[in-house]
Tab-separated table of C-alpha atoms in Angstrom:
chain	number	residue	atom	x	y	z
A	1	MET	CA	0.013	-0.129	0.044
A	2	TYR	CA	2.553	2.506	0.846
A	3	ASP	CA	4.715	1.629	-2.200
A	4	ILE	CA	1.960	3.050	-4.360
A	5	PHE	CA	2.181	6.354	-2.746
A	6	GLN	CA	6.006	6.264	-2.763
A	7	GLN	CA	5.741	5.727	-6.586
A	8	TYR	CA	3.357	8.650	-6.912
A	9	LEU	CA	5.876	10.911	-4.872
A	10	ASP	CA	8.893	9.347	-7.416
A	11	SER	CA	6.860	10.663	-10.103
A	12	ARG	CA	6.656	14.196	-9.084
A	13	ILE	CA	9.547	14.969	-6.968
A	14	VAL	CA	13.005	13.890	-6.031
A	15	LEU	CA	13.610	12.945	-2.566
A	16	THR	CA	16.627	11.657	-0.521
A	17	ASP	CA	16.544	8.433	1.159
A	18	ASP	CA	16.237	10.346	4.485
A	19	GLU	CA	13.086	12.431	3.236
A	20	LYS	CA	11.676	9.256	1.958
A	21	GLU	CA	11.989	7.458	5.550
A	22	LEU	CA	10.606	10.777	7.402
A	23	ILE	CA	7.632	10.697	5.189
A	24	ARG	CA	7.067	6.913	5.757
A	25	SER	CA	7.804	7.060	9.261
A	26	VAL	CA	4.849	9.396	10.087
A	27	SER	CA	2.358	7.684	7.595
A	28	ILE	CA	-0.528	5.954	8.715
A	29	LEU	CA	-2.101	3.155	6.455
A	30	LYS	CA	-5.656	2.348	6.570
A	31	LYS	CA	-8.089	-0.040	4.660
A	32	LEU	CA	-11.735	0.761	4.335
A	33	ARG	CA	-14.326	-1.948	3.428
A	34	LYS	CA	-17.135	-0.427	0.851
A	35	LYS	CA	-19.418	1.987	2.495
A	36	GLN	CA	-17.220	2.353	5.498
A	37	TYR	CA	-16.560	6.135	6.599
A	38	LEU	CA	-13.327	7.573	6.758
A	39	LEU	CA	-14.963	10.776	7.899
A	40	GLN	CA	-18.751	11.486	9.264
A	41	GLU	CA	-20.314	14.703	9.556
A	42	GLY	CA	-19.822	16.329	13.256
A	43	ASP	CA	-16.210	14.781	13.642
A	44	VAL	CA	-13.198	17.062	13.585
A	45	TRP	CA	-11.065	15.929	10.220
A	46	LYS	CA	-7.504	15.365	11.555
A	47	TYR	CA	-5.658	14.025	8.396
A	48	GLU	CA	-4.541	14.454	4.771
A	49	ALA	CA	-5.361	11.298	3.001
A	50	PHE	CA	-4.051	9.574	-0.068
A	51	ILE	CA	-5.898	7.015	-1.648
A	52	THR	CA	-3.815	4.069	-2.998
A	53	GLN	CA	-6.676	1.751	-3.964
A	54	GLY	CA	-10.433	2.214	-4.587
A	55	CYS	CA	-12.953	5.016	-5.015
A	56	MET	CA	-14.315	7.304	-2.533
A	57	ARG	CA	-16.700	10.075	-2.199
A	58	MET	CA	-17.116	13.318	-0.276
A	59	TYR	CA	-20.625	14.695	0.389
A	60	ALA	CA	-22.905	16.505	2.764
A	61	VAL	CA	-26.726	15.473	3.501
A	62	ASP	CA	-29.184	18.230	3.698
A	63	ASP	CA	-32.106	18.655	5.896
A	64	LYS	CA	-34.371	16.646	3.721
A	65	GLY	CA	-31.874	13.575	3.745
A	66	ILE	CA	-30.639	14.224	0.162
A	67	GLU	CA	-26.876	13.627	-0.367
A	68	HIS	CA	-24.964	16.144	-2.342
A	69	ILE	CA	-21.759	14.917	-3.621
A	70	ILE	CA	-19.028	17.328	-4.105
A	71	TYR	CA	-15.773	15.230	-4.668
A	72	PHE	CA	-15.054	11.596	-5.960
A	73	GLY	CA	-11.333	10.548	-5.471
A	74	ILE	CA	-9.741	7.522	-6.723
A	75	GLU	CA	-6.378	5.898	-6.991
A	76	ASN	CA	-3.699	8.601	-6.732
A	77	TRP	CA	-5.824	11.373	-5.474
A	78	TRP	CA	-6.046	13.054	-2.352
A	79	ILE	CA	-9.180	13.459	-0.195
A	80	GLY	CA	-10.233	15.298	2.936
A	81	ASP	CA	-11.956	18.187	4.526
A	82	ARG	CA	-9.514	21.060	4.440
A	83	GLU	CA	-11.912	23.413	6.343
A	84	SER	CA	-12.347	21.214	9.173
A	85	LEU	CA	-8.525	20.276	9.377
A	86	LEU	CA	-7.492	23.753	9.142
A	87	ASN	CA	-9.852	25.323	11.649
A	88	GLN	CA	-10.541	22.212	13.963
A	89	THR	CA	-14.151	22.502	13.483
A	90	PRO	CA	-16.592	19.674	13.322
A	91	SER	CA	-17.056	18.573	9.807
A	92	ARG	CA	-20.120	19.341	7.645
A	93	LEU	CA	-19.165	16.704	5.120
A	94	ASN	CA	-18.832	12.650	5.251
A	95	ILE	CA	-16.238	10.689	3.327
A	96	ASP	CA	-16.926	6.903	2.725
A	97	ALA	CA	-15.690	4.273	0.449
A	98	ILE	CA	-17.657	3.444	-2.987
A	99	GLU	CA	-15.400	0.361	-3.201
A	100	ASP	CA	-12.715	-1.406	-0.761
A	101	CYS	CA	-10.148	1.272	-0.444
A	102	GLU	CA	-6.804	1.544	0.838
A	103	VAL	CA	-5.232	4.978	2.145
A	104	VAL	CA	-2.100	6.766	3.543
A	105	LEU	CA	-2.832	9.203	6.226
A	106	PHE	CA	-1.033	11.929	7.756
A	107	THR	CA	-1.951	13.684	10.642
A	108	GLY	CA	-2.411	17.324	10.334
A	109	PRO	CA	0.735	18.404	12.260
A	110	ASN	CA	2.897	15.708	10.631
A	111	PHE	CA	1.946	16.918	7.179
A	112	GLU	CA	3.013	20.195	7.937
A	113	MET	CA	6.331	19.050	9.477
A	114	ILE	CA	6.848	17.119	6.201
A	115	CYS	CA	6.153	20.177	4.208
A	116	SER	CA	8.346	22.552	6.317
A	117	LYS	CA	11.559	20.191	6.381
A	118	ILE	CA	10.964	19.053	2.694
A	119	PRO	CA	10.652	21.973	0.263
A	120	ALA	CA	10.029	19.769	-2.728
A	121	PHE	CA	7.139	18.286	-1.018
A	122	ARG	CA	5.798	21.330	0.200
A	123	ASP	CA	5.934	22.570	-3.566
A	124	MET	CA	4.020	19.624	-4.814
A	125	VAL	CA	1.322	20.145	-2.170
A	126	HIS	CA	0.889	23.891	-3.157
A	127	ALA	CA	0.869	22.972	-6.894
A	128	ILE	CA	-1.956	20.136	-6.063
A	129	ILE	CA	-3.761	22.657	-4.176
A	130	SER	CA	-3.555	25.424	-6.820
A	131	LYS	CA	-4.997	22.749	-9.573
A	132	SER	CA	-7.572	21.722	-7.174
A	133	PHE	CA	-8.552	25.281	-6.736
A	134	ASN	CA	-9.084	25.754	-10.562
A	135	VAL	CA	-11.122	22.355	-11.047
A	136	LYS	CA	-13.489	23.676	-8.322
A	137	GLN	CA	-13.841	26.985	-9.605
A	138	ASN	CA	-14.491	25.648	-13.050
A	139	ARG	CA	-17.133	23.044	-11.525
A	140	ILE	CA	-18.864	26.132	-10.101
A	141	LEU	CA	-18.960	27.804	-13.216
A	142	SER	CA	-20.281	24.889	-14.979
A	143	SER	CA	-22.870	24.145	-12.455
A	144	ILE	CA	-24.492	27.565	-12.641
A	145	SER	CA	-24.069	28.089	-16.459
A	146	LYS	CA	-24.305	24.530	-18.428
A	147	SER	CA	-27.451	22.246	-18.952
A	148	ALA	CA	-27.862	19.082	-17.320
A	149	GLU	CA	-26.788	17.430	-20.496
A	150	GLU	CA	-23.614	19.669	-20.897
A	151	LYS	CA	-22.734	19.013	-17.277
A	152	TYR	CA	-22.951	15.081	-17.956
A	153	GLN	CA	-21.171	15.341	-21.174
A	154	ASP	CA	-18.167	17.278	-19.234
A	155	PHE	CA	-18.124	14.715	-16.596
A	156	ILE	CA	-17.958	11.921	-18.594
A	157	GLN	CA	-15.122	13.487	-20.824
A	158	LYS	CA	-12.973	14.636	-18.026
A	159	TYR	CA	-13.318	11.391	-15.849
A	160	ALA	CA	-14.216	8.669	-18.414
A	161	ASP	CA	-11.525	6.544	-16.650
A	162	PHE	CA	-13.590	6.225	-13.409
A	163	ALA	CA	-17.227	6.979	-14.289
A	164	ARG	CA	-17.896	3.351	-14.824
A	165	ARG	CA	-17.169	2.788	-11.184
A	166	ILE	CA	-19.439	4.975	-9.681
A	167	PRO	CA	-23.248	4.309	-9.496
A	168	GLN	CA	-25.662	6.365	-11.886
A	169	ALA	CA	-27.264	7.886	-8.831
A	170	MET	CA	-24.155	9.143	-7.179
A	171	ILE	CA	-23.298	10.718	-10.626
A	172	ALA	CA	-26.317	12.478	-10.535
A	173	SER	CA	-25.876	13.873	-6.962
A	174	TYR	CA	-22.416	15.175	-8.035
A	175	LEU	CA	-24.016	16.883	-11.184
A	176	GLY	CA	-26.818	18.276	-9.015
A	177	ILE	CA	-29.682	16.558	-10.935
A	178	LYS	CA	-32.017	13.994	-10.323
A	179	PRO	CA	-31.321	10.186	-10.986
A	180	GLU	CA	-34.437	10.368	-13.623
A	181	THR	CA	-33.042	13.462	-15.355
A	182	LEU	CA	-29.760	11.596	-15.799
A	183	SER	CA	-31.146	8.593	-16.948
A	184	ARG	CA	-33.127	10.653	-19.885
A	185	ILE	CA	-29.857	12.098	-20.726
A	186	ARG	CA	-27.994	9.021	-20.963
A	187	LYS	CA	-31.044	7.387	-23.200
A	188	GLY	CA	-30.822	10.454	-25.549
A	189	ILE	CA	-27.108	9.984	-26.004
A	190	THR	CA	-27.487	6.627	-26.665
A	191	LYS	CA	-30.197	7.021	-29.422
A	192	LYS	CA	-27.828	9.465	-31.237
């Protein structure tokens, strides 16, 4: 499990053996079964999490019990509630496993320590956060300016590699549309 994370690091930054050992020494390995929570609403998130295997989702549940998925994560992606972590406040989000998963966790203080001691790691994290900000900004723009069909077409185009792994109802939730609407869109695309 950790070897996958090390390969990820090696593909992005150059680390000394001592730096690699420091990162490994503070990592926490965790396995989750399908539908098992990594974070539940109301808990304070304490980690940075890297997915080495499986598919996860991050979502909120509204007062009517409706799930609103804001993020999916797959192998070689990071997942977590940064607001809860940085402010040490109860999370408004849930993170659970769509499939059996394996993750590498770092406590907030250990992650900050790694960033301060290893500039290449800090720069990599900064680049990931910047890219994530741009993706979220584009998603917001898409959600307020595009039709349901355009949002679905964009999703399939950008995430074709894992869209087949995610149940259609979850994709609909992520896109902010009803499952019936997504079903109609998919039938219409099939007929074209």
